[in-house]
Amino acid sequence: MRTYASFARRLSSLKDLPLLLMRLVLAYGFYLPATMKWKDIHGIGDWFVLLHIPMPYVSAYMVGITEVLGVVLLTLGLFVRYITIPLIFSLIIAIITVHGANGFAAGDNGYEIPLYYIIMLFTLLIFGSGRIGIDYFLERR
């Protein structure tokens, strides 16, 4: 038992590293979709019309802004708890409108990847950005 406790103490000193890695993986994961949306934001609005998303053009801009903010804020570790909420919401909408009908498998454009993102974002909502981020210094004030 003593060996396990010592091992656990050593590992707990690294507890902020997985939070940083989650933030960076998520930021990278949102980067391409965000840039693609902004290259043809009106096309995204047209697509949202077909998906019966309310206020499709406003929604396209809102999702685009949310994803760009997500990339920046997750990378910096700034206001992480705040940005996770609209990102989770947009992923839930994406699962309902796009991915859900395709089943679970990512290879079939299913909801697997959005679900993993939601789980990681929920973890960041609960635990915050960790000590390797700007939020840590803001919270210490």
CSV table of N, CA and C in Angstrom, one decimal:
chain,number,residue,atom,x,y,z
A,1,MET,N,0.8,-1.2,0.0
A,1,MET,CA,0.0,0.0,0.0
A,1,MET,C,0.9,1.3,0.0
A,2,ARG,N,2.0,1.2,0.7
A,2,ARG,CA,2.8,2.4,0.8
A,2,ARG,C,3.4,2.7,-0.6
A,3,THR,N,3.8,1.7,-1.3
A,3,THR,CA,4.3,1.9,-2.6
A,3,THR,C,3.3,2.5,-3.6
A,4,TYR,N,2.0,2.1,-3.5
A,4,TYR,CA,1.0,2.6,-4.3
A,4,TYR,C,0.7,4.1,-3.9
A,5,ALA,N,0.7,4.4,-2.6
A,5,ALA,CA,0.5,5.8,-2.2
A,5,ALA,C,1.6,6.7,-2.7
A,6,SER,N,2.8,6.2,-2.7
A,6,SER,CA,4.0,7.0,-3.2
A,6,SER,C,3.8,7.2,-4.7
A,7,PHE,N,3.5,6.2,-5.4
A,7,PHE,CA,3.3,6.2,-6.8
A,7,PHE,C,2.1,7.2,-7.2
A,8,ALA,N,1.1,7.2,-6.4
A,8,ALA,CA,-0.1,8.1,-6.6
A,8,ALA,C,0.3,9.5,-6.4
A,9,ARG,N,1.1,9.8,-5.3
A,9,ARG,CA,1.5,11.1,-5.0
A,9,ARG,C,2.4,11.7,-6.2
A,10,ARG,N,3.3,10.9,-6.7
A,10,ARG,CA,4.1,11.3,-7.8
A,10,ARG,C,3.3,11.7,-9.0
A,11,LEU,N,2.3,10.8,-9.3
A,11,LEU,CA,1.5,11.0,-10.5
A,11,LEU,C,0.6,12.3,-10.3
A,12,SER,N,0.2,12.5,-9.1
A,12,SER,CA,-0.7,13.7,-8.9
A,12,SER,C,0.0,15.0,-9.1
A,13,SER,N,1.3,15.0,-9.0
A,13,SER,CA,2.1,16.2,-9.3
A,13,SER,C,2.0,16.6,-10.8
A,14,LEU,N,1.5,15.6,-11.6
A,14,LEU,CA,1.4,15.9,-13.1
A,14,LEU,C,-0.1,16.1,-13.5
A,15,LYS,N,-1.0,16.3,-12.5
A,15,LYS,CA,-2.4,16.4,-12.8
A,15,LYS,C,-2.8,17.5,-13.7
A,16,ASP,N,-2.0,18.5,-13.9
A,16,ASP,CA,-2.3,19.6,-14.8
A,16,ASP,C,-2.0,19.3,-16.2
A,17,LEU,N,-1.1,18.4,-16.4
A,17,LEU,CA,-0.7,18.0,-17.8
A,17,LEU,C,-1.8,17.5,-18.7
A,18,PRO,N,-2.6,16.5,-18.1
A,18,PRO,CA,-3.7,16.0,-19.0
A,18,PRO,C,-4.7,17.1,-19.3
A,19,LEU,N,-4.9,18.1,-18.4
A,19,LEU,CA,-5.9,19.2,-18.7
A,19,LEU,C,-5.3,20.1,-19.8
A,20,LEU,N,-4.0,20.3,-19.8
A,20,LEU,CA,-3.4,21.0,-20.9
A,20,LEU,C,-3.5,20.3,-22.2
A,21,LEU,N,-3.2,19.0,-22.2
A,21,LEU,CA,-3.3,18.2,-23.4
A,21,LEU,C,-4.7,18.1,-23.9
A,22,MET,N,-5.7,18.0,-23.0
A,22,MET,CA,-7.1,18.0,-23.5
A,22,MET,C,-7.5,19.4,-24.1
A,23,ARG,N,-7.0,20.5,-23.5
A,23,ARG,CA,-7.3,21.8,-24.1
A,23,ARG,C,-6.7,21.9,-25.5
A,24,LEU,N,-5.5,21.4,-25.7
A,24,LEU,CA,-4.8,21.6,-26.9
A,24,LEU,C,-5.4,20.7,-28.0
A,25,VAL,N,-5.7,19.5,-27.6
A,25,VAL,CA,-6.4,18.5,-28.6
A,25,VAL,C,-7.7,19.1,-29.0
A,26,LEU,N,-8.5,19.6,-28.1
A,26,LEU,CA,-9.8,20.2,-28.5
A,26,LEU,C,-9.6,21.5,-29.3
A,27,ALA,N,-8.7,22.3,-29.0
A,27,ALA,CA,-8.4,23.5,-29.8
A,27,ALA,C,-8.0,23.1,-31.2
A,28,TYR,N,-7.2,22.1,-31.3
A,28,TYR,CA,-6.8,21.7,-32.7
A,28,TYR,C,-8.0,21.1,-33.4
A,29,GLY,N,-8.8,20.3,-32.7
A,29,GLY,CA,-10.0,19.7,-33.2
A,29,GLY,C,-11.0,20.7,-33.7
A,30,PHE,N,-11.1,21.9,-33.1
A,30,PHE,CA,-12.1,22.9,-33.5
A,30,PHE,C,-11.5,23.8,-34.6
A,31,TYR,N,-10.1,23.8,-34.7
A,31,TYR,CA,-9.5,24.8,-35.7
A,31,TYR,C,-10.0,24.6,-37.1
A,32,LEU,N,-9.9,23.4,-37.6
A,32,LEU,CA,-10.3,23.2,-39.0
A,32,LEU,C,-11.7,23.5,-39.3
A,33,PRO,N,-12.6,22.9,-38.5
A,33,PRO,CA,-14.1,23.3,-38.7
A,33,PRO,C,-14.3,24.8,-38.6
A,34,ALA,N,-13.7,25.4,-37.7
A,34,ALA,CA,-13.9,26.9,-37.6
A,34,ALA,C,-13.4,27.6,-38.8
A,35,THR,N,-12.2,27.3,-39.3
A,35,THR,CA,-11.7,28.0,-40.5
A,35,THR,C,-12.5,27.6,-41.7
A,36,MET,N,-13.0,26.4,-41.8
A,36,MET,CA,-13.9,26.0,-42.9
A,36,MET,C,-15.2,26.8,-42.9
A,37,LYS,N,-15.7,27.0,-41.7
A,37,LYS,CA,-17.0,27.8,-41.6
A,37,LYS,C,-16.8,29.2,-42.1
A,38,TRP,N,-15.7,29.8,-41.7
A,38,TRP,CA,-15.5,31.2,-42.0
A,38,TRP,C,-15.1,31.4,-43.5
A,39,LYS,N,-14.6,30.3,-44.2
A,39,LYS,CA,-14.3,30.4,-45.6
A,39,LYS,C,-15.6,30.5,-46.4
A,40,ASP,N,-16.7,30.0,-45.9
A,40,ASP,CA,-18.0,30.0,-46.6
A,40,ASP,C,-19.1,30.1,-45.6
A,41,ILE,N,-19.2,31.1,-44.8
A,41,ILE,CA,-20.2,31.2,-43.7
A,41,ILE,C,-21.6,31.2,-44.3
A,42,HIS,N,-21.8,31.8,-45.4
A,42,HIS,CA,-23.1,31.8,-46.0
A,42,HIS,C,-23.5,30.4,-46.5
A,43,GLY,N,-22.6,29.7,-47.0
A,43,GLY,CA,-22.8,28.3,-47.3
A,43,GLY,C,-23.2,27.4,-46.1
A,44,ILE,N,-22.6,27.7,-45.0
A,44,ILE,CA,-23.0,27.1,-43.7
A,44,ILE,C,-24.4,27.4,-43.4
A,45,GLY,N,-24.7,28.7,-43.5
A,45,GLY,CA,-26.1,29.1,-43.3
A,45,GLY,C,-27.1,28.4,-44.2
A,46,ASP,N,-26.7,28.2,-45.4
A,46,ASP,CA,-27.6,27.5,-46.4
A,46,ASP,C,-27.8,26.0,-45.9
A,47,TRP,N,-26.7,25.4,-45.5
A,47,TRP,CA,-26.7,24.1,-45.0
A,47,TRP,C,-27.6,24.0,-43.7
A,48,PHE,N,-27.5,25.0,-42.8
A,48,PHE,CA,-28.3,25.0,-41.6
A,48,PHE,C,-29.8,25.1,-42.0
A,49,VAL,N,-30.1,25.8,-43.1
A,49,VAL,CA,-31.5,25.8,-43.6
A,49,VAL,C,-32.0,24.4,-43.8
A,50,LEU,N,-31.2,23.6,-44.6
A,50,LEU,CA,-31.5,22.3,-44.9
A,50,LEU,C,-31.7,21.4,-43.7
A,51,LEU,N,-30.9,21.7,-42.6
A,51,LEU,CA,-31.0,20.9,-41.4
A,51,LEU,C,-32.1,21.4,-40.5
A,52,HIS,N,-32.8,22.4,-40.9
A,52,HIS,CA,-33.9,23.0,-40.1
A,52,HIS,C,-33.5,23.6,-38.8
A,53,ILE,N,-32.3,24.1,-38.8
A,53,ILE,CA,-31.8,24.8,-37.6
A,53,ILE,C,-32.4,26.2,-37.5
A,54,PRO,N,-33.0,26.6,-36.4
A,54,PRO,CA,-33.6,27.9,-36.3
A,54,PRO,C,-32.6,29.0,-36.6
A,55,MET,N,-33.1,30.1,-37.2
A,55,MET,CA,-32.2,31.2,-37.5
A,55,MET,C,-30.9,30.8,-38.1
A,56,PRO,N,-30.9,30.1,-39.2
A,56,PRO,CA,-29.8,29.4,-39.7
A,56,PRO,C,-28.5,30.3,-40.0
A,57,TYR,N,-28.7,31.5,-40.5
A,57,TYR,CA,-27.6,32.3,-40.8
A,57,TYR,C,-27.0,32.9,-39.5
A,58,VAL,N,-27.9,33.3,-38.6
A,58,VAL,CA,-27.4,33.8,-37.3
A,58,VAL,C,-26.7,32.6,-36.5
A,59,SER,N,-27.3,31.4,-36.6
A,59,SER,CA,-26.7,30.3,-36.0
A,59,SER,C,-25.3,30.0,-36.6
A,60,ALA,N,-25.2,30.1,-37.9
A,60,ALA,CA,-23.9,29.8,-38.5
A,60,ALA,C,-22.8,30.8,-38.0
A,61,TYR,N,-23.2,32.1,-37.9
A,61,TYR,CA,-22.2,33.0,-37.3
A,61,TYR,C,-21.9,32.7,-35.8
A,62,MET,N,-22.9,32.4,-35.1
A,62,MET,CA,-22.7,32.1,-33.6
A,62,MET,C,-21.8,30.9,-33.5
A,63,VAL,N,-22.0,29.8,-34.3
A,63,VAL,CA,-21.2,28.6,-34.1
A,63,VAL,C,-19.8,29.0,-34.6
A,64,GLY,N,-19.7,29.7,-35.7
A,64,GLY,CA,-18.3,30.1,-36.2
A,64,GLY,C,-17.6,30.9,-35.1
A,65,ILE,N,-18.2,31.9,-34.5
A,65,ILE,CA,-17.6,32.7,-33.5
A,65,ILE,C,-17.2,31.8,-32.3
A,66,THR,N,-18.1,31.0,-31.9
A,66,THR,CA,-17.9,30.1,-30.7
A,66,THR,C,-16.7,29.2,-31.0
A,67,GLU,N,-16.6,28.6,-32.2
A,67,GLU,CA,-15.4,27.7,-32.5
A,67,GLU,C,-14.1,28.5,-32.5
A,68,VAL,N,-14.1,29.7,-33.1
A,68,VAL,CA,-12.9,30.5,-33.1
A,68,VAL,C,-12.5,30.9,-31.7
A,69,LEU,N,-13.4,31.4,-30.9
A,69,LEU,CA,-13.1,31.7,-29.5
A,69,LEU,C,-12.7,30.4,-28.8
A,70,GLY,N,-13.3,29.3,-29.1
A,70,GLY,CA,-12.8,28.1,-28.4
A,70,GLY,C,-11.4,27.7,-28.7
A,71,VAL,N,-11.0,27.9,-30.0
A,71,VAL,CA,-9.6,27.6,-30.3
A,71,VAL,C,-8.7,28.5,-29.5
A,72,VAL,N,-8.9,29.8,-29.5
A,72,VAL,CA,-8.1,30.8,-28.8
A,72,VAL,C,-8.1,30.6,-27.3
A,73,LEU,N,-9.3,30.5,-26.7
A,73,LEU,CA,-9.4,30.4,-25.3
A,73,LEU,C,-8.9,29.1,-24.7
A,74,LEU,N,-9.2,28.0,-25.4
A,74,LEU,CA,-8.6,26.7,-25.0
A,74,LEU,C,-7.1,26.7,-25.0
A,75,THR,N,-6.6,27.2,-26.1
A,75,THR,CA,-5.1,27.2,-26.3
A,75,THR,C,-4.4,28.0,-25.1
A,76,LEU,N,-5.0,29.2,-24.8
A,76,LEU,CA,-4.4,30.0,-23.8
A,76,LEU,C,-4.8,29.6,-22.4
A,77,GLY,N,-5.8,28.7,-22.2
A,77,GLY,CA,-6.3,28.4,-20.9
A,77,GLY,C,-7.0,29.6,-20.2
A,78,LEU,N,-7.7,30.3,-21.1
A,78,LEU,CA,-8.4,31.6,-20.6
A,78,LEU,C,-9.9,31.4,-20.7
A,79,PHE,N,-10.6,31.7,-19.6
A,79,PHE,CA,-12.0,31.5,-19.5
A,79,PHE,C,-12.5,30.2,-20.0
A,80,VAL,N,-11.8,29.1,-19.7
A,80,VAL,CA,-12.0,27.8,-20.2
A,80,VAL,C,-13.4,27.3,-19.7
A,81,ARG,N,-13.7,27.5,-18.5
A,81,ARG,CA,-15.0,27.0,-18.0
A,81,ARG,C,-16.2,27.7,-18.8
A,82,TYR,N,-16.0,29.0,-19.1
A,82,TYR,CA,-17.1,29.7,-19.8
A,82,TYR,C,-17.2,29.2,-21.3
A,83,ILE,N,-16.1,29.0,-22.0
A,83,ILE,CA,-16.2,28.6,-23.4
A,83,ILE,C,-16.7,27.2,-23.6
A,84,THR,N,-16.5,26.3,-22.6
A,84,THR,CA,-16.9,24.9,-22.7
A,84,THR,C,-18.4,24.8,-22.9
A,85,ILE,N,-19.2,25.7,-22.3
A,85,ILE,CA,-20.6,25.6,-22.3
A,85,ILE,C,-21.2,25.8,-23.7
A,86,PRO,N,-20.9,26.9,-24.4
A,86,PRO,CA,-21.4,27.0,-25.8
A,86,PRO,C,-20.8,25.9,-26.7
A,87,LEU,N,-19.6,25.5,-26.5
A,87,LEU,CA,-19.0,24.4,-27.3
A,87,LEU,C,-19.8,23.1,-27.1
A,88,ILE,N,-20.1,22.8,-25.9
A,88,ILE,CA,-20.9,21.6,-25.6
A,88,ILE,C,-22.2,21.7,-26.2
A,89,PHE,N,-22.9,22.8,-26.1
A,89,PHE,CA,-24.2,23.1,-26.7
A,89,PHE,C,-24.2,22.9,-28.2
A,90,SER,N,-23.2,23.4,-28.9
A,90,SER,CA,-23.1,23.3,-30.3
A,90,SER,C,-22.8,21.9,-30.8
A,91,LEU,N,-22.1,21.1,-29.9
A,91,LEU,CA,-21.8,19.7,-30.3
A,91,LEU,C,-23.1,18.9,-30.1
A,92,ILE,N,-23.9,19.2,-29.1
A,92,ILE,CA,-25.1,18.5,-28.9
A,92,ILE,C,-26.0,18.7,-30.1
A,93,ILE,N,-26.1,20.0,-30.5
A,93,ILE,CA,-26.9,20.3,-31.7
A,93,ILE,C,-26.4,19.5,-32.9
A,94,ALA,N,-25.0,19.4,-33.1
A,94,ALA,CA,-24.4,18.7,-34.2
A,94,ALA,C,-24.8,17.2,-34.1
A,95,ILE,N,-24.8,16.7,-32.9
A,95,ILE,CA,-25.2,15.2,-32.8
A,95,ILE,C,-26.6,15.1,-33.2
A,96,ILE,N,-27.5,15.9,-32.7
A,96,ILE,CA,-28.9,15.8,-33.0
A,96,ILE,C,-29.2,16.0,-34.5
A,97,THR,N,-28.6,17.0,-35.1
A,97,THR,CA,-28.9,17.3,-36.5
A,97,THR,C,-28.1,16.6,-37.6
A,98,VAL,N,-26.9,16.2,-37.3
A,98,VAL,CA,-26.0,15.7,-38.3
A,98,VAL,C,-25.6,14.2,-38.0
A,99,HIS,N,-25.0,14.0,-36.8
A,99,HIS,CA,-24.3,12.8,-36.6
A,99,HIS,C,-25.1,11.7,-36.0
A,100,GLY,N,-26.2,12.0,-35.3
A,100,GLY,CA,-27.0,11.0,-34.6
A,100,GLY,C,-27.6,9.9,-35.5
A,101,ALA,N,-28.0,10.3,-36.7
A,101,ALA,CA,-28.7,9.4,-37.6
A,101,ALA,C,-27.6,8.4,-38.2
A,102,ASN,N,-26.4,8.7,-38.1
A,102,ASN,CA,-25.3,7.9,-38.7
A,102,ASN,C,-24.8,6.8,-37.7
A,103,GLY,N,-25.3,6.8,-36.5
A,103,GLY,CA,-24.8,5.8,-35.5
A,103,GLY,C,-23.6,6.3,-34.8
A,104,PHE,N,-23.0,5.4,-34.1
A,104,PHE,CA,-21.9,5.8,-33.2
A,104,PHE,C,-20.5,6.0,-33.9
A,105,ALA,N,-20.2,5.1,-34.9
A,105,ALA,CA,-18.9,5.1,-35.4
A,105,ALA,C,-18.4,6.3,-36.1
A,106,ALA,N,-17.2,6.8,-35.8
A,106,ALA,CA,-16.7,8.0,-36.4
A,106,ALA,C,-16.5,7.8,-37.9
A,107,GLY,N,-16.1,6.6,-38.3
A,107,GLY,CA,-15.9,6.3,-39.8
A,107,GLY,C,-17.2,6.5,-40.6
A,108,ASP,N,-18.3,6.4,-40.0
A,108,ASP,CA,-19.6,6.6,-40.6
A,108,ASP,C,-20.2,8.0,-40.4
A,109,ASN,N,-19.3,8.9,-40.0
A,109,ASN,CA,-19.7,10.3,-39.6
A,109,ASN,C,-20.7,10.2,-38.5
A,110,GLY,N,-20.6,9.3,-37.5
A,110,GLY,CA,-21.4,9.2,-36.4
A,110,GLY,C,-21.1,10.1,-35.3
A,111,TYR,N,-21.6,9.9,-34.1
A,111,TYR,CA,-21.5,10.9,-33.0
A,111,TYR,C,-20.3,10.5,-32.1
A,112,GLU,N,-19.5,9.6,-32.5
A,112,GLU,CA,-18.4,9.2,-31.6
A,112,GLU,C,-17.4,10.4,-31.3
A,113,ILE,N,-16.9,11.0,-32.3
A,113,ILE,CA,-16.0,12.1,-32.0
A,113,ILE,C,-16.6,13.3,-31.3
A,114,PRO,N,-17.8,13.8,-31.7
A,114,PRO,CA,-18.5,14.8,-30.9
A,114,PRO,C,-18.7,14.4,-29.4
A,115,LEU,N,-19.0,13.1,-29.2
A,115,LEU,CA,-19.3,12.7,-27.9
A,115,LEU,C,-18.0,12.7,-27.0
A,116,TYR,N,-16.9,12.3,-27.6
A,116,TYR,CA,-15.6,12.4,-26.9
A,116,TYR,C,-15.2,13.9,-26.6
A,117,TYR,N,-15.5,14.8,-27.6
A,117,TYR,CA,-15.3,16.2,-27.3
A,117,TYR,C,-16.1,16.7,-26.2
A,118,ILE,N,-17.4,16.3,-26.1
A,118,ILE,CA,-18.3,16.7,-25.0
A,118,ILE,C,-17.7,16.2,-23.7
A,119,ILE,N,-17.3,15.0,-23.7
A,119,ILE,CA,-16.7,14.4,-22.4
A,119,ILE,C,-15.5,15.2,-22.0
A,120,MET,N,-14.6,15.5,-22.9
A,120,MET,CA,-13.4,16.3,-22.6
A,120,MET,C,-13.8,17.7,-22.2
A,121,LEU,N,-14.7,18.4,-22.9
A,121,LEU,CA,-15.2,19.7,-22.5
A,121,LEU,C,-15.8,19.7,-21.1
A,122,PHE,N,-16.6,18.7,-20.8
A,122,PHE,CA,-17.3,18.6,-19.5
A,122,PHE,C,-16.2,18.5,-18.4
A,123,THR,N,-15.2,17.7,-18.7
A,123,THR,CA,-14.1,17.6,-17.7
A,123,THR,C,-13.4,18.9,-17.5
A,124,LEU,N,-13.2,19.7,-18.5
A,124,LEU,CA,-12.6,21.0,-18.4
A,124,LEU,C,-13.6,22.0,-17.7
A,125,LEU,N,-14.9,21.8,-17.9
A,125,LEU,CA,-15.9,22.6,-17.2
A,125,LEU,C,-15.8,22.4,-15.7
A,126,ILE,N,-15.6,21.2,-15.3
A,126,ILE,CA,-15.6,20.8,-13.9
A,126,ILE,C,-14.2,21.2,-13.3
A,127,PHE,N,-13.1,20.8,-13.9
A,127,PHE,CA,-11.8,21.0,-13.3
A,127,PHE,C,-11.1,22.3,-13.7
A,128,GLY,N,-11.6,23.0,-14.8
A,128,GLY,CA,-10.9,24.2,-15.2
A,128,GLY,C,-9.7,23.9,-16.1
A,129,SER,N,-8.9,24.9,-16.3
A,129,SER,CA,-7.8,24.7,-17.3
A,129,SER,C,-6.6,24.2,-16.6
A,130,GLY,N,-6.5,24.1,-15.3
A,130,GLY,CA,-5.4,23.6,-14.6
A,130,GLY,C,-4.4,24.8,-14.4
A,131,ARG,N,-3.2,24.4,-13.8
A,131,ARG,CA,-2.2,25.4,-13.5
A,131,ARG,C,-1.4,25.9,-14.7
A,132,ILE,N,-1.6,25.2,-15.9
A,132,ILE,CA,-0.8,25.6,-17.1
A,132,ILE,C,-1.8,26.3,-18.0
A,133,GLY,N,-2.2,27.5,-17.5
A,133,GLY,CA,-3.1,28.3,-18.3
A,133,GLY,C,-3.3,29.6,-17.6
A,134,ILE,N,-3.8,30.6,-18.3
A,134,ILE,CA,-4.0,32.0,-17.7
A,134,ILE,C,-5.1,31.9,-16.6
A,135,ASP,N,-6.1,31.1,-16.8
A,135,ASP,CA,-7.1,31.0,-15.7
A,135,ASP,C,-6.6,30.8,-14.3
A,136,TYR,N,-5.5,30.0,-14.2
A,136,TYR,CA,-4.9,29.7,-12.9
A,136,TYR,C,-4.5,31.0,-12.3
A,137,PHE,N,-3.8,31.9,-13.0
A,137,PHE,CA,-3.3,33.1,-12.5
A,137,PHE,C,-4.5,34.1,-12.1
A,138,LEU,N,-5.5,34.1,-12.9
A,138,LEU,CA,-6.7,34.9,-12.7
A,138,LEU,C,-7.4,34.5,-11.4
A,139,GLU,N,-7.5,33.1,-11.2
A,139,GLU,CA,-8.2,32.6,-10.1
A,139,GLU,C,-7.5,32.8,-8.8
A,140,ARG,N,-6.2,33.0,-8.8
A,140,ARG,CA,-5.4,33.2,-7.7
A,140,ARG,C,-5.5,34.6,-7.1
A,141,ARG,N,-6.0,35.5,-7.9
A,141,ARG,CA,-6.2,36.9,-7.4
A,141,ARG,C,-7.2,37.1,-6.3
